[in-house]
PDB file of C-alpha atoms and ligand atoms in Angstrom:
ATOM      1  CA  UNK L   1     146.443  68.355  90.140  1.00  0.00           C
ATOM      2  CA  UNK L   2     144.902  70.543  87.468  1.00  0.00           C
ATOM      3  CA  UNK L   3     141.489  68.916  87.080  1.00  0.00           C
ATOM      4  CA  UNK L   4     139.667  67.828  90.211  1.00  0.00           C
ATOM      5  CA  UNK L   5     136.785  66.389  88.136  1.00  0.00           C
ATOM      6  CA  UNK L   6     137.222  64.643  84.791  1.00  0.00           C
ATOM      7  CA  UNK L   7     134.426  63.073  82.824  1.00  0.00           C
ATOM      8  CA  UNK L   8     135.348  61.180  79.687  1.00  0.00           C
ATOM      9  CA  UNK L   9     132.937  59.825  77.100  1.00  0.00           C
ATOM     10  CA  UNK L  10     130.259  59.143  79.712  1.00  0.00           C
ATOM     11  CA  UNK L  11     127.217  57.144  78.639  1.00  0.00           C
ATOM     12  CA  UNK L  12     124.214  56.315  80.786  1.00  0.00           C
ATOM     13  CA  UNK L  13     120.933  54.660  79.969  1.00  0.00           C
ATOM     14  CA  UNK L  14     117.957  54.394  82.340  1.00  0.00           C
ATOM     15  CA  UNK L  15     116.171  51.090  82.736  1.00  0.00           C
ATOM     16  CA  UNK L  16     113.359  52.114  80.416  1.00  0.00           C
ATOM     17  CA  UNK L  17     115.924  52.606  77.640  1.00  0.00           C
ATOM     18  CA  UNK L  18     116.233  56.436  77.841  1.00  0.00           C
ATOM     19  CA  UNK L  19     119.756  57.381  76.816  1.00  0.00           C
ATOM     20  CA  UNK L  20     120.328  60.253  79.225  1.00  0.00           C
ATOM     21  CA  UNK L  21     124.085  60.681  78.625  1.00  0.00           C
ATOM     22  CA  UNK L  22     125.573  60.022  75.210  1.00  0.00           C
ATOM     23  CA  UNK L  23     129.307  60.466  75.253  1.00  0.00           C
ATOM     24  CA  UNK L  24     129.676  63.426  77.584  1.00  0.00           C
ATOM     25  CA  UNK L  25     133.135  64.791  78.397  1.00  0.00           C
ATOM     26  CA  UNK L  26     134.162  67.696  80.589  1.00  0.00           C
ATOM     27  CA  UNK L  27     136.816  68.749  83.034  1.00  0.00           C
ATOM     28  CA  UNK L  28     136.669  71.003  86.061  1.00  0.00           C
ATOM     29  CA  UNK L  29     139.567  72.696  87.825  1.00  0.00           C
ATOM     30  CA  UNK L  30     140.052  72.694  91.559  1.00  0.00           C
ATOM     31  CA  UNK L  31     138.515  75.709  93.246  1.00  0.00           C
ATOM     32  CA  UNK L  32     136.377  76.758  90.303  1.00  0.00           C
ATOM     33  CA  UNK L  33     132.732  77.817  90.313  1.00  0.00           C
ATOM     34  CA  UNK L  34     130.969  75.966  87.553  1.00  0.00           C
ATOM     35  CA  UNK L  35     127.420  76.435  86.273  1.00  0.00           C
ATOM     36  CA  UNK L  36     125.935  73.662  84.141  1.00  0.00           C
ATOM     37  CA  UNK L  37     123.083  74.861  81.958  1.00  0.00           C
ATOM     38  CA  UNK L  38     120.882  73.249  79.361  1.00  0.00           C
ATOM     39  CA  UNK L  39     117.266  72.481  78.538  1.00  0.00           C
ATOM     40  CA  UNK L  40     114.947  70.213  80.521  1.00  0.00           C
ATOM     41  CA  UNK L  41     115.993  66.630  79.939  1.00  0.00           C
ATOM     42  CA  UNK L  42     119.523  67.551  78.779  1.00  0.00           C
ATOM     43  CA  UNK L  43     120.996  65.157  81.345  1.00  0.00           C
ATOM     44  CA  UNK L  44     122.239  67.628  83.967  1.00  0.00           C
ATOM     45  CA  UNK L  45     120.827  65.778  86.981  1.00  0.00           C
ATOM     46  CA  UNK L  46     121.917  62.426  85.566  1.00  0.00           C
ATOM     47  CA  UNK L  47     125.457  63.778  85.210  1.00  0.00           C
ATOM     48  CA  UNK L  48     125.493  65.181  88.766  1.00  0.00           C
ATOM     49  CA  UNK L  49     124.355  61.825  90.134  1.00  0.00           C
ATOM     50  CA  UNK L  50     127.504  60.341  88.555  1.00  0.00           C
ATOM     51  CA  UNK L  51     129.809  62.811  90.303  1.00  0.00           C
ATOM     52  CA  UNK L  52     129.512  61.161  93.697  1.00  0.00           C
ATOM     53  CA  UNK L  53     128.971  57.591  92.606  1.00  0.00           C
ATOM     54  CA  UNK L  54     125.192  57.308  93.016  1.00  0.00           C
ATOM     55  CA  UNK L  55     125.166  56.146  89.392  1.00  0.00           C
ATOM     56  CA  UNK L  56     128.152  54.318  87.975  1.00  0.00           C
ATOM     57  CA  UNK L  57     129.023  54.854  84.297  1.00  0.00           C
ATOM     58  CA  UNK L  58     127.606  52.371  81.799  1.00  0.00           C
ATOM     59  CA  UNK L  59     130.489  53.387  79.526  1.00  0.00           C
ATOM     60  CA  UNK L  60     133.230  55.997  79.898  1.00  0.00           C
ATOM     61  CA  UNK L  61     134.915  57.282  83.035  1.00  0.00           C
ATOM     62  CA  UNK L  62     134.440  59.723  85.873  1.00  0.00           C
ATOM     63  CA  UNK L  63     137.565  60.691  87.818  1.00  0.00           C
ATOM     64  CA  UNK L  64     137.566  62.649  91.053  1.00  0.00           C
ATOM     65  CA  UNK L  65     140.948  63.904  92.321  1.00  0.00           C
ATOM     66  CA  UNK L  66     142.501  61.653  89.696  1.00  0.00           C
ATOM     67  CA  UNK L  67     140.759  58.525  90.997  1.00  0.00           C
ATOM     68  CA  UNK L  68     138.223  56.672  88.895  1.00  0.00           C
ATOM     69  CA  UNK L  69     134.772  56.163  90.413  1.00  0.00           C
ATOM     70  CA  UNK L  70     133.977  52.454  90.587  1.00  0.00           C
ATOM     71  CA  UNK L  71     132.050  50.250  93.009  1.00  0.00           C
ATOM     72  CA  UNK L  72     135.279  50.068  95.023  1.00  0.00           C
ATOM     73  CA  UNK L  73     135.896  53.801  95.335  1.00  0.00           C
ATOM     74  CA  UNK L  74     132.232  54.710  95.803  1.00  0.00           C
ATOM     75  CA  UNK L  75     132.488  55.164  99.577  1.00  0.00           C
ATOM     76  CA  UNK L  76     135.630  57.251  99.258  1.00  0.00           C
ATOM     77  CA  UNK L  77     134.075  59.471  96.611  1.00  0.00           C
ATOM     78  CA  UNK L  78     131.037  60.155  98.807  1.00  0.00           C
ATOM     79  CA  UNK L  79     133.375  61.639 101.429  1.00  0.00           C
ATOM     80  CA  UNK L  80     134.956  63.941  98.809  1.00  0.00           C
ATOM     81  CA  UNK L  81     131.888  65.031  96.861  1.00  0.00           C
ATOM     82  CA  UNK L  82     128.720  66.317  98.543  1.00  0.00           C
ATOM     83  CA  UNK L  83     125.615  66.343  96.356  1.00  0.00           C
ATOM     84  CA  UNK L  84     122.454  68.352  96.966  1.00  0.00           C
ATOM     85  CA  UNK L  85     119.648  66.751  94.919  1.00  0.00           C
ATOM     86  CA  UNK L  86     117.270  68.694  92.730  1.00  0.00           C
ATOM     87  CA  UNK L  87     114.294  67.487  94.790  1.00  0.00           C
ATOM     88  CA  UNK L  88     114.772  67.706  98.584  1.00  0.00           C
ATOM     89  CA  UNK L  89     112.136  64.977  99.033  1.00  0.00           C
ATOM     90  CA  UNK L  90     114.705  62.553  97.554  1.00  0.00           C
ATOM     91  CA  UNK L  91     117.254  63.592 100.167  1.00  0.00           C
ATOM     92  CA  UNK L  92     115.598  64.582 103.423  1.00  0.00           C
ATOM     93  CA  UNK L  93     113.893  61.644 105.099  1.00  0.00           C
ATOM     94  CA  UNK L  94     114.915  61.346 108.771  1.00  0.00           C
ATOM     95  CA  UNK L  95     112.412  61.929 111.553  1.00  0.00           C
ATOM     96  CA  UNK L  96     113.949  65.254 112.609  1.00  0.00           C
ATOM     97  CA  UNK L  97     115.968  68.002 110.963  1.00  0.00           C
ATOM     98  CA  UNK L  98     118.822  67.469 113.415  1.00  0.00           C
ATOM     99  CA  UNK L  99     118.923  63.742 112.725  1.00  0.00           C
ATOM    100  CA  UNK L 100     118.911  64.349 109.007  1.00  0.00           C
ATOM    101  CA  UNK L 101     121.831  66.773 109.003  1.00  0.00           C
ATOM    102  CA  UNK L 102     123.847  64.593 111.399  1.00  0.00           C
ATOM    103  CA  UNK L 103     123.410  61.461 109.255  1.00  0.00           C
ATOM    104  CA  UNK L 104     126.452  62.166 107.043  1.00  0.00           C
ATOM    105  CA  UNK L 105     128.863  63.257 109.801  1.00  0.00           C
ATOM    106  CA  UNK L 106     127.888  60.257 111.978  1.00  0.00           C
ATOM    107  CA  UNK L 107     128.689  57.947 109.076  1.00  0.00           C
ATOM    108  CA  UNK L 108     132.114  59.566 108.796  1.00  0.00           C
ATOM    109  CA  UNK L 109     132.925  58.230 112.283  1.00  0.00           C
ATOM    110  CA  UNK L 110     133.494  61.684 113.745  1.00  0.00           C
ATOM    111  CA  UNK L 111     133.320  62.180 117.500  1.00  0.00           C
ATOM    112  CA  UNK L 112     129.930  63.078 118.991  1.00  0.00           C
ATOM    113  CA  UNK L 113     131.308  66.516 119.862  1.00  0.00           C
ATOM    114  CA  UNK L 114     132.520  67.132 116.302  1.00  0.00           C
ATOM    115  CA  UNK L 115     129.191  65.941 114.862  1.00  0.00           C
ATOM    116  CA  UNK L 116     127.323  68.373 117.140  1.00  0.00           C
ATOM    117  CA  UNK L 117     129.542  71.310 116.179  1.00  0.00           C
ATOM    118  CA  UNK L 118     129.213  70.609 112.467  1.00  0.00           C
ATOM    119  CA  UNK L 119     125.441  70.150 112.566  1.00  0.00           C
ATOM    120  CA  UNK L 120     124.996  73.354 114.568  1.00  0.00           C
ATOM    121  CA  UNK L 121     127.202  75.304 112.155  1.00  0.00           C
ATOM    122  CA  UNK L 122     125.466  73.909 109.076  1.00  0.00           C
ATOM    123  CA  UNK L 123     121.968  74.642 110.417  1.00  0.00           C
ATOM    124  CA  UNK L 124     123.057  78.150 111.354  1.00  0.00           C
ATOM    125  CA  UNK L 125     124.506  78.688 107.866  1.00  0.00           C
ATOM    126  CA  UNK L 126     121.157  77.919 106.199  1.00  0.00           C
ATOM    127  CA  UNK L 127     119.207  79.699 108.969  1.00  0.00           C
ATOM    128  CA  UNK L 128     117.357  76.595 110.093  1.00  0.00           C
ATOM    129  CA  UNK L 129     118.624  76.213 113.673  1.00  0.00           C
ATOM    130  CA  UNK L 130     115.263  77.086 115.203  1.00  0.00           C
ATOM    131  CA  UNK L 131     113.666  74.198 113.278  1.00  0.00           C
ATOM    132  CA  UNK L 132     116.180  71.579 114.382  1.00  0.00           C
ATOM    133  CA  UNK L 133     113.622  69.415 116.208  1.00  0.00           C
ATOM    134  CA  UNK L 134     110.988  69.567 113.509  1.00  0.00           C
ATOM    135  CA  UNK L 135     109.990  66.641 111.323  1.00  0.00           C
ATOM    136  CA  UNK L 136     111.215  67.345 107.757  1.00  0.00           C
ATOM    137  CA  UNK L 137     107.832  66.347 106.288  1.00  0.00           C
ATOM    138  CA  UNK L 138     106.279  69.273 108.154  1.00  0.00           C
ATOM    139  CA  UNK L 139     108.651  71.766 106.567  1.00  0.00           C
ATOM    140  CA  UNK L 140     107.957  73.934 103.550  1.00  0.00           C
ATOM    141  CA  UNK L 141     109.723  72.963 100.325  1.00  0.00           C
ATOM    142  CA  UNK L 142     112.263  75.797 100.580  1.00  0.00           C
ATOM    143  CA  UNK L 143     112.987  74.842 104.199  1.00  0.00           C
ATOM    144  CA  UNK L 144     113.564  71.223 103.107  1.00  0.00           C
ATOM    145  CA  UNK L 145     115.976  72.456 100.445  1.00  0.00           C
ATOM    146  CA  UNK L 146     117.873  74.340 103.161  1.00  0.00           C
ATOM    147  CA  UNK L 147     118.068  71.179 105.284  1.00  0.00           C
ATOM    148  CA  UNK L 148     119.397  69.212 102.301  1.00  0.00           C
ATOM    149  CA  UNK L 149     122.085  71.877 101.785  1.00  0.00           C
ATOM    150  CA  UNK L 150     122.963  71.802 105.506  1.00  0.00           C
ATOM    151  CA  UNK L 151     123.386  68.011 105.325  1.00  0.00           C
ATOM    152  CA  UNK L 152     126.045  68.419 102.658  1.00  0.00           C
ATOM    153  CA  UNK L 153     127.774  71.384 104.352  1.00  0.00           C
ATOM    154  CA  UNK L 154     128.081  69.349 107.574  1.00  0.00           C
ATOM    155  CA  UNK L 155     130.185  66.754 105.739  1.00  0.00           C
ATOM    156  CA  UNK L 156     132.695  69.436 104.692  1.00  0.00           C
ATOM    157  CA  UNK L 157     133.465  67.851 101.303  1.00  0.00           C
ATOM    158  CA  UNK L 158     136.155  69.130  98.920  1.00  0.00           C
ATOM    159  CA  UNK L 159     133.665  69.336  96.083  1.00  0.00           C
ATOM    160  CA  UNK L 160     130.063  70.501  96.456  1.00  0.00           C
ATOM    161  CA  UNK L 161     127.578  69.760  93.710  1.00  0.00           C
ATOM    162  CA  UNK L 162     124.134  71.370  93.842  1.00  0.00           C
ATOM    163  CA  UNK L 163     121.246  70.595  91.525  1.00  0.00           C
ATOM    164  CA  UNK L 164     119.070  73.714  91.083  1.00  0.00           C
ATOM    165  CA  UNK L 165     120.248  75.082  94.435  1.00  0.00           C
ATOM    166  CA  UNK L 166     118.075  78.206  94.345  1.00  0.00           C
ATOM    167  CA  UNK L 167     114.855  76.308  93.621  1.00  0.00           C
ATOM    168  CA  UNK L 168     112.107  77.237  96.122  1.00  0.00           C
ATOM    169  CA  UNK L 169     114.372  79.568  98.101  1.00  0.00           C
ATOM    170  CA  UNK L 170     112.976  83.018  98.878  1.00  0.00           C
ATOM    171  CA  UNK L 171     115.026  86.073  97.782  1.00  0.00           C
ATOM    172  CA  UNK L 172     116.746  86.373 101.174  1.00  0.00           C
ATOM    173  CA  UNK L 173     117.423  82.612 101.150  1.00  0.00           C
ATOM    174  CA  UNK L 174     118.997  82.927  97.694  1.00  0.00           C
ATOM    175  CA  UNK L 175     121.264  85.771  98.822  1.00  0.00           C
ATOM    176  CA  UNK L 176     122.192  83.771 101.878  1.00  0.00           C
ATOM    177  CA  UNK L 177     123.045  80.698  99.796  1.00  0.00           C
ATOM    178  CA  UNK L 178     125.115  82.866  97.473  1.00  0.00           C
ATOM    179  CA  UNK L 179     127.044  84.122 100.518  1.00  0.00           C
ATOM    180  CA  UNK L 180     127.620  80.499 101.606  1.00  0.00           C
ATOM    181  CA  UNK L 181     128.873  79.587  98.118  1.00  0.00           C
ATOM    182  CA  UNK L 182     131.208  82.606  98.136  1.00  0.00           C
ATOM    183  CA  UNK L 183     132.600  81.561 101.509  1.00  0.00           C
ATOM    184  CA  UNK L 184     133.127  77.980 100.261  1.00  0.00           C
ATOM    185  CA  UNK L 185     134.886  79.385  97.199  1.00  0.00           C
ATOM    186  CA  UNK L 186     137.150  81.434  99.470  1.00  0.00           C
ATOM    187  CA  UNK L 187     138.095  78.153 101.162  1.00  0.00           C
ATOM    188  CA  UNK L 188     139.008  76.714  97.729  1.00  0.00           C
ATOM    189  CA  UNK L 189     136.118  74.262  97.657  1.00  0.00           C
ATOM    190  CA  UNK L 190     135.142  73.347  94.090  1.00  0.00           C
ATOM    191  CA  UNK L 191     131.479  74.134  93.447  1.00  0.00           C
ATOM    192  CA  UNK L 192     129.342  72.799  90.621  1.00  0.00           C
ATOM    193  CA  UNK L 193     125.721  73.810  90.173  1.00  0.00           C
ATOM    194  CA  UNK L 194     123.114  72.813  87.605  1.00  0.00           C
ATOM    195  CA  UNK L 195     120.720  75.669  86.991  1.00  0.00           C
ATOM    196  CA  UNK L 196     118.290  77.275  84.564  1.00  0.00           C
ATOM    197  CA  UNK L 197     119.051  80.659  86.086  1.00  0.00           C
ATOM    198  CA  UNK L 198     121.203  82.404  83.462  1.00  0.00           C
ATOM    199  CA  UNK L 199     121.400  85.547  85.596  1.00  0.00           C
ATOM    200  CA  UNK L 200     122.848  83.581  88.489  1.00  0.00           C
ATOM    201  CA  UNK L 201     125.313  81.847  86.142  1.00  0.00           C
ATOM    202  CA  UNK L 202     126.423  85.214  84.700  1.00  0.00           C
ATOM    203  CA  UNK L 203     126.936  86.749  88.142  1.00  0.00           C
ATOM    204  CA  UNK L 204     128.475  83.828  89.940  1.00  0.00           C
ATOM    205  CA  UNK L 205     130.231  81.320  87.698  1.00  0.00           C
ATOM    206  CA  UNK L 206     133.769  81.468  86.419  1.00  0.00           C
ATOM    207  CA  UNK L 207     133.094  78.550  84.115  1.00  0.00           C
ATOM    208  CA  UNK L 208     129.990  77.596  82.200  1.00  0.00           C
ATOM    209  CA  UNK L 209     129.192  74.183  80.730  1.00  0.00           C
ATOM    210  CA  UNK L 210     126.246  73.963  78.380  1.00  0.00           C
ATOM    211  CA  UNK L 211     124.650  70.558  77.863  1.00  0.00           C
ATOM    212  CA  UNK L 212     122.157  69.273  75.355  1.00  0.00           C
ATOM    213  CA  UNK L 213     120.960  65.769  74.506  1.00  0.00           C
ATOM    214  CA  UNK L 214     123.318  64.110  76.968  1.00  0.00           C
ATOM    215  CA  UNK L 215     126.444  65.805  75.630  1.00  0.00           C
ATOM    216  CA  UNK L 216     128.514  68.915  76.226  1.00  0.00           C
ATOM    217  CA  UNK L 217     127.506  71.576  73.724  1.00  0.00           C
ATOM    218  CA  UNK L 218     130.027  74.176  74.913  1.00  0.00           C
ATOM    219  CA  UNK L 219     132.471  74.844  77.755  1.00  0.00           C
ATOM    220  CA  UNK L 220     133.996  78.220  78.538  1.00  0.00           C
ATOM    221  CA  UNK L 221     133.703  81.416  80.556  1.00  0.00           C
ATOM    222  CA  UNK L 222     130.494  83.412  81.033  1.00  0.00           C
ATOM    223  CA  UNK L 223     130.894  85.083  77.626  1.00  0.00           C
ATOM    224  CA  UNK L 224     129.154  81.929  76.302  1.00  0.00           C
ATOM    225  CA  UNK L 225     125.959  83.374  77.790  1.00  0.00           C
ATOM    226  CA  UNK L 226     126.166  86.294  75.362  1.00  0.00           C
ATOM    227  CA  UNK L 227     126.707  84.040  72.318  1.00  0.00           C
ATOM    228  CA  UNK L 228     123.538  84.324  70.258  1.00  0.00           C
ATOM    229  CA  UNK L 229     123.880  81.066  68.346  1.00  0.00           C
ATOM    230  CA  UNK L 230     124.679  79.043  71.444  1.00  0.00           C
ATOM    231  CA  UNK L 231     121.938  80.635  73.532  1.00  0.00           C
ATOM    232  CA  UNK L 232     119.426  79.723  70.823  1.00  0.00           C
ATOM    233  CA  UNK L 233     120.783  76.183  70.332  1.00  0.00           C
ATOM    234  CA  UNK L 234     120.615  75.474  74.067  1.00  0.00           C
ATOM    235  CA  UNK L 235     117.098  76.927  74.583  1.00  0.00           C
ATOM    236  CA  UNK L 236     118.548  79.513  76.974  1.00  0.00           C
ATOM    237  CA  UNK L 237     117.936  83.224  77.093  1.00  0.00           C
ATOM    238  CA  UNK L 238     120.421  86.050  77.585  1.00  0.00           C
ATOM    239  CA  UNK L 239     121.098  87.229  81.123  1.00  0.00           C
ATOM    240  CA  UNK L 240     119.057  90.406  81.776  1.00  0.00           C
ATOM    241  CA  UNK L 241     122.208  92.563  81.904  1.00  0.00           C
ATOM    242  CA  UNK L 242     123.360  91.205  78.519  1.00  0.00           C
ATOM    243  CA  UNK L 243     119.883  91.730  77.019  1.00  0.00           C
ATOM    244  CA  UNK L 244     119.819  95.389  78.098  1.00  0.00           C
ATOM    245  CA  UNK L 245     123.184  96.143  76.486  1.00  0.00           C
ATOM    246  CA  UNK L 246     122.306  94.167  73.341  1.00  0.00           C
ATOM    247  CA  UNK L 247     119.499  96.682  72.898  1.00  0.00           C
ATOM    248  CA  UNK L 248     121.968  99.562  73.134  1.00  0.00           C
ATOM    249  CA  UNK L 249     124.260  98.927  70.141  1.00  0.00           C
ATOM    250  CA  UNK L 250     124.961 102.697  70.006  1.00  0.00           C
ATOM    251  CA  UNK L 251     127.206 102.232  73.058  1.00  0.00           C
ATOM    252  CA  UNK L 252     129.504 100.083  70.933  1.00  0.00           C
ATOM    253  CA  UNK L 253     130.402  97.720  73.760  1.00  0.00           C
ATOM    254  CA  UNK L 254     132.466  94.649  73.129  1.00  0.00           C
ATOM    255  CA  UNK L 255     132.398  92.513  75.181  1.00  0.00           C
ATOM    256  CA  UNK L 256     128.972  93.265  76.643  1.00  0.00           C
ATOM    257  CA  UNK L 257     128.695  93.620  80.424  1.00  0.00           C
ATOM    258  CA  UNK L 258     127.359  90.423  82.016  1.00  0.00           C
ATOM    259  CA  UNK L 259     127.144  91.260  85.698  1.00  0.00           C
ATOM    260  CA  UNK L 260     125.350  94.036  87.570  1.00  0.00           C
ATOM    261  CA  UNK L 261     128.696  95.485  88.712  1.00  0.00           C
ATOM    262  CA  UNK L 262     130.014  95.599  85.146  1.00  0.00           C
ATOM    263  CA  UNK L 263     126.783  97.252  84.020  1.00  0.00           C
ATOM    264  CA  UNK L 264     126.969  99.885  86.762  1.00  0.00           C
ATOM    265  CA  UNK L 265     130.558 100.672  85.809  1.00  0.00           C
ATOM    266  CA  UNK L 266     129.641 101.154  82.145  1.00  0.00           C
ATOM    267  CA  UNK L 267     126.625 103.323  82.977  1.00  0.00           C
ATOM    268  CA  UNK L 268     128.697 105.457  85.355  1.00  0.00           C
ATOM    269  CA  UNK L 269     131.349 105.979  82.674  1.00  0.00           C
ATOM    270  CA  UNK L 270     128.646 106.940  80.154  1.00  0.00           C
ATOM    271  CA  UNK L 271     127.115 109.418  82.617  1.00  0.00           C
ATOM    272  CA  UNK L 272     130.483 111.051  83.188  1.00  0.00           C
ATOM    273  CA  UNK L 273     131.023 111.301  79.467  1.00  0.00           C
ATOM    274  CA  UNK L 274     127.533 112.783  78.973  1.00  0.00           C
ATOM    275  CA  UNK L 275     128.049 115.407  81.670  1.00  0.00           C
ATOM    276  CA  UNK L 276     131.296 116.547  79.992  1.00  0.00           C
ATOM    277  CA  UNK L 277     129.481 116.888  76.680  1.00  0.00           C
ATOM    278  CA  UNK L 278     126.937 119.054  78.444  1.00  0.00           C
ATOM    279  CA  UNK L 279     129.566 121.731  79.149  1.00  0.00           C
TER     280      UNK L 279
HETATM  281  N1  ATP D 301     114.646  57.522  86.591  1.00  0.00           N
HETATM  282  C1  ATP D 301     114.542  57.722  85.284  1.00  0.00           C
HETATM  283  N2  ATP D 301     114.080  56.760  84.461  1.00  0.00           N
HETATM  284  C2  ATP D 301     113.981  56.959  83.124  1.00  0.00           C
HETATM  285  N3  ATP D 301     114.359  58.086  82.510  1.00  0.00           N
HETATM  286  C3  ATP D 301     114.837  59.079  83.273  1.00  0.00           C
HETATM  287  C4  ATP D 301     114.957  58.961  84.698  1.00  0.00           C
HETATM  288  N4  ATP D 301     115.452  60.117  85.190  1.00  0.00           N
HETATM  289  C5  ATP D 301     115.639  60.923  84.119  1.00  0.00           C
HETATM  290  N5  ATP D 301     115.274  60.298  82.961  1.00  0.00           N
HETATM  291  C6  ATP D 301     115.368  60.836  81.588  1.00  0.00           C
HETATM  292  O1  ATP D 301     116.738  61.118  81.320  1.00  0.00           O
HETATM  293  C7  ATP D 301     116.879  62.319  80.569  1.00  0.00           C
HETATM  294  C8  ATP D 301     117.774  63.284  81.320  1.00  0.00           C
HETATM  295  O2  ATP D 301     117.088  63.676  82.514  1.00  0.00           O
HETATM  296  P1  ATP D 301     117.743  64.628  83.599  1.00  0.00           P
HETATM  297  O3  ATP D 301     116.839  64.601  84.766  1.00  0.00           O
HETATM  298  O4  ATP D 301     119.155  64.235  83.802  1.00  0.00           O
HETATM  299  O5  ATP D 301     117.691  66.032  82.856  1.00  0.00           O
HETATM  300  P2  ATP D 301     117.974  67.498  83.407  1.00  0.00           P
HETATM  301  O6  ATP D 301     118.899  68.147  82.436  1.00  0.00           O
HETATM  302  O7  ATP D 301     118.381  67.442  84.811  1.00  0.00           O
HETATM  303  O8  ATP D 301     116.531  68.198  83.254  1.00  0.00           O
HETATM  304  P3  ATP D 301     115.829  69.341  84.171  1.00  0.00           P
HETATM  305  O9  ATP D 301     116.311  70.652  83.611  1.00  0.00           O
HETATM  306  O10 ATP D 301     114.370  69.153  83.870  1.00  0.00           O
HETATM  307  O11 ATP D 301     116.174  69.122  85.598  1.00  0.00           O
HETATM  308  C9  ATP D 301     115.460  62.826  80.319  1.00  0.00           C
HETATM  309  O12 ATP D 301     115.067  62.407  79.047  1.00  0.00           O
HETATM  310  C10 ATP D 301     114.635  62.145  81.389  1.00  0.00           C
HETATM  311  O13 ATP D 301     113.323  61.932  80.946  1.00  0.00           O
HETATM  312 MG1   MG D 302     117.566  68.129  86.554  1.00  0.00          MG
END
């Protein structure tokens, strides 16, 4: 199957009348790394909450692995799509970290042994094993975010959706999460994140979806992040690497480097060139 996620003309209105999604369509291929960007209030979180059936479409369709999400397939979809909420306080509520992370696997009717293995692995992955007996409400915000991520990892879903995954994580925690996402990608898990971090999107994503006013403004590869008109329209800014090379038009680069590795390569080539000129 080409597209593991398909959203077609999705509309959603909150009870107070706010039209959060207004005819949004997008498609995501299996195994891809997708970053969803867009201004505050664009509808990113509302969209993500549709991807595992927490919200059901008011109009339009969401298909996961070719199957439409409805009240009937809701339970099935929750086993396929793991969602890490933007705010860990909406997700982490059990009386201990261990209990919280085991909640999903227990509900999947796995054996006690399998539940234990998965919870241990997930807590180790987010470096929270030493806090396993702690009450989540005594944790720092970043620690709660790690527990929320562990809860989803322990369910081993085919699709992992993370809303602002790096929020509140310290630099080492961010690097560690990036390593987890890379490992999941290696295992062909489809990963979707909503983020305001254009630098992360430029480094990590192979597909970028830009949202505004409850619709898709643009879909494409990370070159969208160097598109002046789009960046302005979506209230984004250029990734730092792009910004640096935009200020060096004399290098005549097209396309501009977007990742640190690409930048290093270009600079190294320029240095070589310069040292030849010196002779
Ligand atoms: N529970 C709610 N009730 C009413 N309106 C809501 C609710 N949750 C979100 N909204 C509104 O829906 C719109 C989309 O919100 P959403 O949280 O999906 O945006 P977002 O793109 O995730 O923003 P952010 O970048 O701030 O996380 C906004 O106008 C918001 O005010
Ligand atoms: Mg949000």
